[in-house]
């Protein structure tokens, strides 16, 4: 048996992007920019700089064999590190990112 429909919930937060090796964005929503720092280090800045400390950042490297990590921060940024296939050093490379709050 089914009951009456409940009230509509809060819309999901949509924060995502495809980021090129240079830090250029494509297919993005809710991300202002991505700044390439040192080798394999990127700072992804979410539009409006919301507190992301209760959010989870998911990242996937887009080059063969590379891996990536991401940490969401309270200042509205996400720190991304892309690693070479041997996980010995960071290396510049494209990635996709999504932030879920």
Coordinates of N, CA and C in Angstrom, one line a residue:
X1 N 0.8 -1.2 0.0 CA 0.0 0.0 0.0 C 0.9 1.2 0.0
X2 N 0.4 2.3 -0.7 CA 1.2 3.5 -0.7 C 0.3 4.6 -0.1
X3 N 1.0 5.5 0.6 CA 0.3 6.6 1.2 C 0.4 7.9 0.3
X4 N -0.1 9.0 0.9 CA 0.0 10.2 0.1 C 1.4 10.7 -0.1
X5 N 1.6 11.4 -1.2 CA 3.0 12.0 -1.4 C 3.3 13.0 -0.4
X6 N 4.6 13.0 0.0 CA 5.1 13.9 1.0 C 5.5 15.2 0.4
X7 N 5.9 16.2 1.2 CA 6.3 17.5 0.6 C 7.6 17.3 -0.2
X8 N 7.9 18.2 -1.1 CA 9.1 18.2 -1.9 C 10.3 18.5 -1.0
X9 N 11.4 17.8 -1.2 CA 12.6 18.0 -0.4 C 13.4 19.1 -1.0
X10 N 14.5 19.4 -0.3 CA 15.5 20.4 -0.7 C 16.2 19.9 -1.9
X11 N 16.3 20.8 -3.0 CA 17.0 20.3 -4.2 C 18.5 19.9 -3.8
X12 N 19.0 18.9 -4.6 CA 20.4 18.5 -4.4 C 21.3 19.6 -4.8
X13 N 22.4 19.7 -4.1 CA 23.5 20.6 -4.5 C 24.2 20.0 -5.7
X14 N 24.3 20.9 -6.8 CA 25.0 20.5 -8.0 C 26.3 21.2 -8.2
X15 N 27.4 20.6 -7.9 CA 28.7 21.1 -8.0 C 29.6 20.1 -8.7
X16 N 30.0 20.4 -10.0 CA 30.8 19.4 -10.7 C 31.5 20.2 -11.8
X17 N 32.6 19.5 -12.3 CA 33.3 20.0 -13.5 C 34.2 19.0 -14.1
X18 N 34.5 19.2 -15.3 CA 35.6 18.5 -16.0 C 36.7 19.5 -16.1
X19 N 37.9 19.2 -15.6 CA 39.0 20.1 -15.5 C 40.2 19.6 -16.3
X20 N 40.7 20.5 -17.2 CA 41.8 20.2 -18.1 C 43.1 20.2 -17.3
X21 N 44.1 19.7 -17.9 CA 45.5 19.7 -17.3 C 45.9 21.1 -16.9
X22 N 45.5 22.1 -17.7 CA 45.8 23.5 -17.5 C 45.0 24.1 -16.4
X23 N 43.9 23.5 -16.0 CA 43.0 24.1 -15.0 C 41.8 24.6 -15.6
X24 N 41.7 24.6 -16.9 CA 40.5 25.2 -17.6 C 39.3 24.2 -17.4
X25 N 38.1 24.9 -17.2 CA 36.9 24.1 -16.9 C 36.1 23.9 -18.1
X26 N 35.4 22.7 -18.2 CA 34.4 22.5 -19.2 C 33.3 21.7 -18.5
X27 N 32.1 21.7 -19.1 CA 31.0 21.0 -18.5 C 30.9 21.2 -17.0
X28 N 30.8 22.4 -16.5 CA 30.8 22.7 -15.1 C 29.6 23.3 -14.6
X29 N 29.3 23.2 -13.3 CA 28.2 23.8 -12.7 C 28.6 24.1 -11.2
X30 N 28.5 25.3 -10.8 CA 28.7 25.7 -9.4 C 30.2 25.8 -9.1
X31 N 31.1 25.8 -10.1 CA 32.5 25.9 -9.8 C 33.0 27.2 -10.5
X32 N 33.6 28.1 -9.8 CA 34.1 29.3 -10.4 C 35.3 29.2 -11.2
X33 N 36.3 28.5 -10.7 CA 37.5 28.2 -11.5 C 38.4 27.1 -10.8
X34 N 39.4 26.7 -11.5 CA 40.3 25.8 -11.0 C 41.7 26.3 -11.3
X35 N 42.5 26.4 -10.2 CA 43.9 27.0 -10.4 C 44.9 25.9 -10.3
X36 N 45.7 25.8 -11.3 CA 46.8 24.8 -11.3 C 47.9 25.4 -10.5
X37 N 48.4 24.7 -9.4 CA 49.5 25.2 -8.6 C 50.8 24.5 -9.0
X38 N 51.4 23.8 -8.1 CA 52.6 23.0 -8.4 C 52.2 21.8 -9.2
X39 N 53.2 21.0 -9.6 CA 52.9 19.8 -10.4 C 51.8 18.9 -9.7
X40 N 50.7 18.7 -10.4 CA 49.6 17.8 -10.0 C 48.8 18.4 -8.9
X41 N 48.9 19.7 -8.6 CA 48.2 20.3 -7.5 C 47.2 21.4 -8.0
X42 N 46.0 21.3 -7.6 CA 44.9 22.2 -8.1 C 44.1 22.7 -7.0
X43 N 43.6 23.9 -7.0 CA 42.7 24.5 -6.1 C 41.4 24.8 -6.9
X44 N 40.4 24.0 -6.6 CA 39.1 24.2 -7.3 C 38.2 25.1 -6.4
X45 N 37.8 26.2 -6.9 CA 37.0 27.2 -6.1 C 35.5 27.1 -6.5
X46 N 34.7 26.8 -5.5 CA 33.3 26.7 -5.7 C 32.7 28.1 -5.7
X47 N 31.8 28.4 -6.6 CA 31.1 29.7 -6.7 C 30.4 30.0 -5.4
X48 N 30.7 31.3 -5.0 CA 30.1 31.8 -3.7 C 30.8 31.4 -2.5
X49 N 31.9 30.6 -2.6 CA 32.7 30.1 -1.5 C 31.9 29.6 -0.3
X50 N 31.0 28.6 -0.5 CA 30.3 28.1 0.6 C 31.1 27.2 1.5
X51 N 30.7 27.1 2.8 CA 31.4 26.2 3.7 C 31.2 24.7 3.2
X52 N 32.3 24.1 2.8 CA 32.2 22.7 2.3 C 32.7 21.7 3.3
X53 N 32.9 22.1 4.6 CA 33.4 21.2 5.6 C 32.5 20.0 5.8
X54 N 31.2 20.0 5.5 CA 30.3 18.9 5.7 C 30.0 18.2 4.4
X55 N 30.8 18.5 3.4 CA 30.6 17.9 2.0 C 31.7 16.9 1.7
X56 N 31.4 16.1 0.7 CA 32.4 15.1 0.2 C 32.8 15.5 -1.2
X57 N 34.0 15.5 -1.5 CA 34.5 15.8 -2.8 C 35.0 14.4 -3.5
X58 N 34.4 14.2 -4.6 CA 34.8 13.0 -5.4 C 35.5 13.4 -6.6
X59 N 36.7 12.7 -6.9 CA 37.5 13.1 -8.0 C 38.0 11.9 -8.7
X60 N 38.1 12.0 -10.0 CA 38.7 10.8 -10.8 C 39.6 11.4 -11.9
X61 N 40.9 10.9 -11.9 CA 41.8 11.3 -12.9 C 41.4 10.8 -14.2
X62 N 41.7 11.5 -15.3 CA 41.3 11.2 -16.6 C 42.4 10.7 -17.5
X63 N 43.6 10.6 -17.0 CA 44.7 10.1 -17.8 C 45.0 8.6 -17.4
X64 N 45.4 7.8 -18.4 CA 45.7 6.4 -18.1 C 46.6 6.2 -16.9
X65 N 46.2 5.4 -15.9 CA 47.0 5.0 -14.8 C 47.1 6.0 -13.7
X66 N 46.7 7.3 -13.9 CA 46.8 8.3 -12.9 C 45.6 8.1 -11.9
X67 N 45.9 8.5 -10.7 CA 44.8 8.6 -9.6 C 44.8 10.0 -9.1
X68 N 43.7 10.3 -8.3 CA 43.6 11.6 -7.7 C 42.9 11.5 -6.4
X69 N 43.2 12.5 -5.5 CA 42.5 12.7 -4.2 C 41.9 14.1 -4.2
X70 N 40.9 14.3 -3.3 CA 40.3 15.6 -3.2 C 39.9 15.8 -1.7
X71 N 40.0 17.0 -1.2 CA 39.6 17.4 0.1 C 38.8 18.7 0.1
X72 N 37.6 18.6 0.5 CA 36.7 19.8 0.6 C 37.0 20.6 1.8
X73 N 37.1 21.9 1.7 CA 37.5 22.8 2.8 C 36.4 23.8 3.2
X74 N 36.5 24.3 4.4 CA 35.5 25.3 4.9 C 35.5 26.6 4.1
X75 N 36.6 26.9 3.4 CA 36.7 28.2 2.7 C 36.1 28.1 1.3
X76 N 35.4 27.1 0.9 CA 34.8 27.0 -0.4 C 35.7 26.5 -1.5
X77 N 36.8 25.9 -1.1 CA 37.8 25.4 -2.1 C 37.9 23.9 -1.9
X78 N 38.3 23.2 -2.9 CA 38.6 21.8 -2.9 C 40.1 21.6 -3.3
X79 N 40.9 21.0 -2.5 CA 42.3 20.7 -2.9 C 42.3 19.4 -3.6
X80 N 42.9 19.4 -4.8 CA 43.0 18.2 -5.6 C 44.4 17.9 -5.9
X81 N 44.8 16.6 -5.8 CA 46.1 16.1 -6.1 C 46.0 15.0 -7.1
X82 N 46.7 15.1 -8.2 CA 46.8 14.1 -9.2 C 48.1 13.4 -9.1
X83 N 48.1 12.0 -9.1 CA 49.3 11.3 -8.9 C 49.7 10.4 -10.2
X84 N 51.0 10.2 -10.4 CA 51.4 9.4 -11.6 C 51.0 8.0 -11.3
X85 N 51.1 7.1 -12.3 CA 50.7 5.7 -12.2 C 51.4 4.9 -11.0
X86 N 52.6 5.4 -10.6 CA 53.3 4.7 -9.6 C 53.0 5.2 -8.2
X87 N 52.1 6.3 -8.1 CA 51.8 7.0 -6.9 C 53.0 7.5 -6.1
X88 N 54.1 7.8 -6.9 CA 55.3 8.3 -6.3 C 55.4 9.8 -6.3
X89 N 54.7 10.4 -7.2 CA 54.8 11.9 -7.4 C 53.5 12.4 -7.9
X90 N 53.2 13.7 -7.7 CA 52.1 14.4 -8.3 C 52.5 14.7 -9.7
X91 N 51.5 14.7 -10.6 CA 51.7 15.0 -12.0 C 50.5 15.7 -12.6
X92 N 50.7 16.7 -13.4 CA 49.6 17.4 -14.0 C 48.8 16.5 -14.9
X93 N 47.4 16.6 -14.8 CA 46.6 15.8 -15.5 C 45.1 16.2 -15.4
X94 N 44.3 15.9 -16.4 CA 42.9 16.3 -16.3 C 42.2 15.4 -15.3
X95 N 41.0 15.9 -14.8 CA 40.2 15.2 -13.8 C 38.8 15.7 -13.9
X96 N 37.9 14.9 -13.4 CA 36.5 15.3 -13.1 C 36.3 15.3 -11.6
X97 N 35.4 16.3 -11.2 CA 35.2 16.4 -9.8 C 33.7 16.7 -9.6
X98 N 33.2 16.2 -8.4 CA 31.9 16.4 -8.0 C 31.9 16.6 -6.5
X99 N 31.1 17.6 -6.0 CA 31.0 17.8 -4.6 C 29.6 17.5 -4.1
X100 N 29.5 16.7 -3.1 CA 28.2 16.3 -2.6 C 28.0 16.8 -1.2
X101 N 26.9 17.5 -0.9 CA 26.7 18.1 0.4 C 25.4 17.6 1.0

